[in-house]
Each structure stands twice: as C-alpha cells, then as structure tokens.
Amino acid sequence: MNKLTEVLEGISTVAIAGHVNPDGDCVGSCMGLYLYLKDNYPQIQADVYLEKPREVFHYIKDIDKVKSECEPGQIYDLVVLLDVSSRDRIGVAAPLFDHAVTTVGIDHHITNDGLCQINQILPHASSTCEVLYDLLEDEKITEACAESLYTGIVHDTGVFQYSNTSPHTMRVTANLMEKGIPFSNIVDGSFYQKSYAQNQILGRTLMESIMMLDGRCIVGIVRQKEMEFYGLTSKDLDGIVSQLRNTEGVEVALFLYERSFQEFKVSMRSNDDVDVSRIAGMFGGGGHVKAAGCTMQGSPFDVVNNITLQIEKQLTEEE
Ligand code: 5GP
Ligand code: MN
C-alpha cells in the first residue's frame, strides 16, 4: 500500500480503532485518520472506537465523537487498526474487526505479526502517526488533522528525544507545523503538564525505587493501595518509567503497577544494549526494542526476578 486512497475505493463505512489503554500516538493516529476522512471523503461514514481518551487530549477536534462501545451485529466495509500490534491488544472494536469485510493495519511495532489483511508496519518509524502521514496526501491534511498527528509523534518520541526520531520524522513534523498548529501548547498541555497527584506518585516511585544488577537496572513499583490513596488510575502513571530510565548508569528501567491482586502491568524502557521487546514477548507482551510491556501474575518480587533474569542474560551476552 502506497497511499490510503488505494483501499478507500468503493468503501462506504470505515471503523477506525486503536489499542487498549490508548496513548498519545494511538489517539493521535485514530483521530488524525478520522478527521482526514471527514474532511476529504464526506461520502464515507467513519467512526472511531477507543477507550475514553485522557482529558489532556481534549484539544483534538471531534474527540467527543469517539465511541467506546460497539453495537452488536454492526459490520463495516473497512476496519483500520492503528498502533495495534496484536489481536489481544484491540480495544473496544474487537467484534468489528472480526466481522469486517476488509482490514488494514497501520503500525510501527516490531512485534506486530501482521494481523490485518493489508498491513503497513514500519518498525523504524517513530510512531504510527508518522507511518499514517506517509499514506495520506499532504495537501489534504487540515490544521485539525495536523494537530492530532503531531500529538502522536510528540508522545512516541518523548518530544523528539528518543532514538526512534529520524530526519524523516522531523520532515514530517515540519510539514505538520506548516499547517499552523499551536505546537508549543500541544507539547506542554498534553505531554509535560502533570496534575499534583501525578507528580506526587512520580516523586514517591522515584524515591522508593530500587537499583539492581549493579546499578544497570532500576525498578519502580506502584501498589493498588497507593493508587487508591492518591485517587489515581493507570493513565496517571504515564511517564514514570521514562523518568526512571533517565537515571545515570541504568540500562533498563522497569516499572510495575498492580492491576488487581497478584497481577502487574509491566513497562520496560532500555537505553542501549537490551532489547526489551524480546523480554516482553517471552511473557506474552510486546512493543519496541527500547520500549515494551506485558502483564504478569505473581508477587512483585516474582515479576521483578523473572524479568531481571532475562535482562541479566542479555547484558551478559553483550559482554
Ligand atoms: P508502555 O510501557 O508505555 O505501556 O508500552 C510501551 C510499548 O509496549 C508500547 O508501544 C505498547 O504498545 C507496548 N506494550 C505495552 N504493553 C503491552 C502488552 O501487554 N502487549 C503488547 N503486545 N504490547 C505492549
Ligand atoms: Mn505508537
């Protein structure tokens, strides 16, 4: 697939869907495609299916049109999955995916197994928004659509900081900036700004973090009772793992939060030598070489021990 128009021929209904617990790239790409279709293909009925996006994305046009439930028996001509790397990661739109006439996947996860009929997966791209941009026609991108795509690139590159940022990423970003978007507000409002409670849990997690493997691995853990105390949900914990990764000498940052009794969501970030997508894959998850995740059962000690063993293996292979 060179351009999205190739798959839009003869299509009258499109469902756009992202992954569970949608992040900036997922929300940005889903809404970016939705706005693009609304603006340029008024004859197509397009709907976006996502779990309720975080409040920080309120500035994205039409974000209130997002559907968080699908009607039973509904069938779309085309289902487009954005930023979704595997079947079990499809959020609210899983039944629509199963019954769609045609399915298209647009993604940048190295662990994506090509779950759709047509797949555009570029593991070296910074973000799904970058992959999507290249499938669209620049002159048809409005300011509102550009705001949404820019959001995704900013979030998945950590504001152009991570090594997934390429000269091409910057060129795409420049083209989006040409549309006149309030880029500085987007970065501050959706990426950097934290609520007081979010800063408190960040501070507390850093303070109580543990160094392992001779200072090459740092571990942060948030228990359910702490989330209850601060009145937080999982969405409030974004960014903690990146802050852990910034610690001098650390190769891998590990962040766990307790989802339910003896069940932990694990986030991993690596600086250089360790491929965390391989480790996440071993435990039923996935992601990118330097950012990956999975869900694991057991006590936090079991989870940390199982993962650090794999990190240690990779670090020893390196030596
Ligand atoms: P995060 O740590 O921010 O939740 O996720 C980092 C990366 O790993 C994201 O690209 C995300 O899509 C991927 N990821 C996180 N958790 C899972 C998981 O349980 N399964 C899969 N396949 N990918 C995950
Ligand atoms: Mn992404």
Short mmCIF file of N, CA and C in Angstrom, two decimals, residues 120-179:
data_model
loop_
_atom_site.label_atom_id
_atom_site.label_comp_id
_atom_site.label_asym_id
_atom_site.label_seq_id
_atom_site.Cartn_x
_atom_site.Cartn_y
_atom_site.Cartn_z
N GLN A 120 0.60 -2.15 6.94
CA GLN A 120 1.72 -1.22 6.71
C GLN A 120 2.42 -1.08 8.06
N ILE A 121 3.47 -1.87 8.24
CA ILE A 121 4.18 -1.88 9.53
C ILE A 121 5.62 -1.46 9.29
N LEU A 122 5.99 -0.32 9.84
CA LEU A 122 7.36 0.17 9.66
C LEU A 122 8.02 0.27 11.04
N PRO A 123 8.75 -0.75 11.46
CA PRO A 123 9.30 -0.78 12.83
C PRO A 123 10.30 0.35 13.11
N HIS A 124 10.86 0.94 12.07
CA HIS A 124 11.82 2.01 12.33
C HIS A 124 11.17 3.39 12.40
N ALA A 125 9.90 3.45 12.09
CA ALA A 125 9.20 4.74 12.16
C ALA A 125 9.01 5.14 13.62
N SER A 126 9.03 6.43 13.88
CA SER A 126 8.92 6.93 15.25
C SER A 126 7.58 6.55 15.87
N SER A 127 6.55 6.56 15.03
CA SER A 127 5.19 6.50 15.56
C SER A 127 4.25 6.02 14.47
N THR A 128 3.08 5.59 14.90
CA THR A 128 2.05 5.24 13.91
C THR A 128 1.62 6.50 13.15
N CYS A 129 1.63 7.64 13.84
CA CYS A 129 1.26 8.89 13.17
C CYS A 129 2.19 9.19 11.99
N GLU A 130 3.48 8.87 12.15
CA GLU A 130 4.44 9.09 11.05
C GLU A 130 4.13 8.14 9.88
N VAL A 131 3.85 6.88 10.19
CA VAL A 131 3.51 5.91 9.13
C VAL A 131 2.24 6.36 8.42
N LEU A 132 1.26 6.81 9.21
CA LEU A 132 -0.02 7.24 8.64
C LEU A 132 0.18 8.47 7.75
N TYR A 133 0.97 9.43 8.23
CA TYR A 133 1.21 10.66 7.44
C TYR A 133 1.65 10.30 6.02
N ASP A 134 2.57 9.34 5.92
CA ASP A 134 3.11 8.98 4.61
C ASP A 134 2.07 8.30 3.71
N LEU A 135 0.99 7.83 4.30
CA LEU A 135 -0.07 7.20 3.49
C LEU A 135 -1.12 8.22 3.06
N LEU A 136 -1.04 9.44 3.61
CA LEU A 136 -2.02 10.48 3.30
C LEU A 136 -1.41 11.47 2.30
N GLU A 137 -2.28 12.32 1.74
CA GLU A 137 -1.77 13.35 0.83
C GLU A 137 -1.68 14.65 1.60
N ASP A 138 -0.48 15.22 1.64
CA ASP A 138 -0.21 16.37 2.50
C ASP A 138 -1.20 17.51 2.27
N GLU A 139 -1.51 17.77 0.98
CA GLU A 139 -2.38 18.92 0.69
C GLU A 139 -3.80 18.72 1.20
N LYS A 140 -4.14 17.48 1.56
CA LYS A 140 -5.50 17.22 2.08
C LYS A 140 -5.53 17.23 3.61
N ILE A 141 -4.38 17.50 4.23
CA ILE A 141 -4.33 17.50 5.70
C ILE A 141 -4.66 18.89 6.23
N THR A 142 -5.73 18.98 7.02
CA THR A 142 -6.14 20.26 7.59
C THR A 142 -5.35 20.51 8.87
N GLU A 143 -5.50 21.72 9.41
CA GLU A 143 -4.82 22.05 10.65
C GLU A 143 -5.25 21.12 11.79
N ALA A 144 -6.55 20.84 11.85
CA ALA A 144 -7.06 19.96 12.93
C ALA A 144 -6.46 18.57 12.83
N CYS A 145 -6.36 18.05 11.62
CA CYS A 145 -5.77 16.72 11.42
C CYS A 145 -4.28 16.77 11.79
N ALA A 146 -3.61 17.85 11.38
CA ALA A 146 -2.18 18.00 11.68
C ALA A 146 -1.92 18.04 13.19
N GLU A 147 -2.81 18.69 13.94
CA GLU A 147 -2.68 18.76 15.40
C GLU A 147 -2.69 17.37 16.01
N SER A 148 -3.57 16.55 15.47
CA SER A 148 -3.72 15.21 16.01
C SER A 148 -2.50 14.35 15.68
N LEU A 149 -2.02 14.44 14.43
CA LEU A 149 -0.85 13.65 14.03
C LEU A 149 0.41 14.11 14.78
N TYR A 150 0.52 15.42 14.96
CA TYR A 150 1.67 15.98 15.69
C TYR A 150 1.68 15.46 17.12
N THR A 151 0.51 15.37 17.72
CA THR A 151 0.39 14.86 19.09
C THR A 151 1.02 13.47 19.20
N GLY A 152 0.70 12.61 18.25
CA GLY A 152 1.21 11.23 18.29
C GLY A 152 2.72 11.18 18.16
N ILE A 153 3.27 12.00 17.26
CA ILE A 153 4.73 12.00 17.05
C ILE A 153 5.42 12.51 18.31
N VAL A 154 4.90 13.58 18.88
CA VAL A 154 5.48 14.14 20.11
C VAL A 154 5.49 13.09 21.23
N HIS A 155 4.39 12.39 21.40
CA HIS A 155 4.29 11.45 22.52
C HIS A 155 5.19 10.23 22.32
N ASP A 156 5.24 9.70 21.11
CA ASP A 156 6.04 8.48 20.92
C ASP A 156 7.53 8.76 20.80
N THR A 157 7.92 10.00 20.56
CA THR A 157 9.36 10.31 20.51
C THR A 157 9.82 10.96 21.81
N GLY A 158 8.91 11.11 22.79
CA GLY A 158 9.27 11.83 24.01
C GLY A 158 9.73 13.24 23.67
N VAL A 159 8.95 13.92 22.84
CA VAL A 159 9.27 15.25 22.32
C VAL A 159 10.63 15.22 21.59
N PHE A 160 10.72 14.33 20.59
CA PHE A 160 11.87 14.24 19.68
C PHE A 160 13.18 13.90 20.39
N GLN A 161 13.05 13.16 21.49
CA GLN A 161 14.22 12.84 22.30
C GLN A 161 14.71 11.41 22.04
N TYR A 162 13.78 10.45 21.86
CA TYR A 162 14.19 9.05 21.75
C TYR A 162 14.86 8.77 20.41
N SER A 163 15.57 7.64 20.38
CA SER A 163 16.35 7.31 19.18
C SER A 163 15.48 6.91 17.99
N ASN A 164 14.18 6.77 18.20
CA ASN A 164 13.30 6.50 17.05
C ASN A 164 13.03 7.76 16.23
N THR A 165 13.51 8.91 16.69
CA THR A 165 13.35 10.17 15.96
C THR A 165 14.37 10.22 14.82
N SER A 166 13.88 10.32 13.58
CA SER A 166 14.79 10.31 12.42
C SER A 166 14.67 11.64 11.68
N PRO A 167 15.58 11.87 10.73
CA PRO A 167 15.41 13.07 9.89
C PRO A 167 14.04 13.08 9.22
N HIS A 168 13.56 11.88 8.84
CA HIS A 168 12.23 11.84 8.21
C HIS A 168 11.14 12.28 9.19
N THR A 169 11.29 11.86 10.47
CA THR A 169 10.32 12.28 11.50
C THR A 169 10.26 13.81 11.53
N MET A 170 11.44 14.42 11.50
CA MET A 170 11.50 15.88 11.60
C MET A 170 10.89 16.53 10.34
N ARG A 171 11.08 15.89 9.19
CA ARG A 171 10.50 16.46 7.95
C ARG A 171 8.97 16.38 8.00
N VAL A 172 8.48 15.22 8.45
CA VAL A 172 7.02 15.07 8.58
C VAL A 172 6.51 16.12 9.56
N THR A 173 7.22 16.25 10.70
CA THR A 173 6.80 17.21 11.72
C THR A 173 6.81 18.63 11.16
N ALA A 174 7.84 18.94 10.38
CA ALA A 174 7.91 20.29 9.78
C ALA A 174 6.69 20.53 8.89
N ASN A 175 6.33 19.52 8.11
CA ASN A 175 5.15 19.67 7.24
C ASN A 175 3.89 19.90 8.06
N LEU A 176 3.81 19.23 9.19
CA LEU A 176 2.63 19.41 10.05
C LEU A 176 2.63 20.81 10.67
N MET A 177 3.81 21.28 11.04
CA MET A 177 3.91 22.63 11.62
C MET A 177 3.50 23.70 10.60
N GLU A 178 3.79 23.41 9.32
CA GLU A 178 3.39 24.35 8.25
C GLU A 178 1.89 24.61 8.23
N LYS A 179 1.13 23.70 8.82
CA LYS A 179 -0.33 23.87 8.82
C LYS A 179 -0.78 24.90 9.86
#
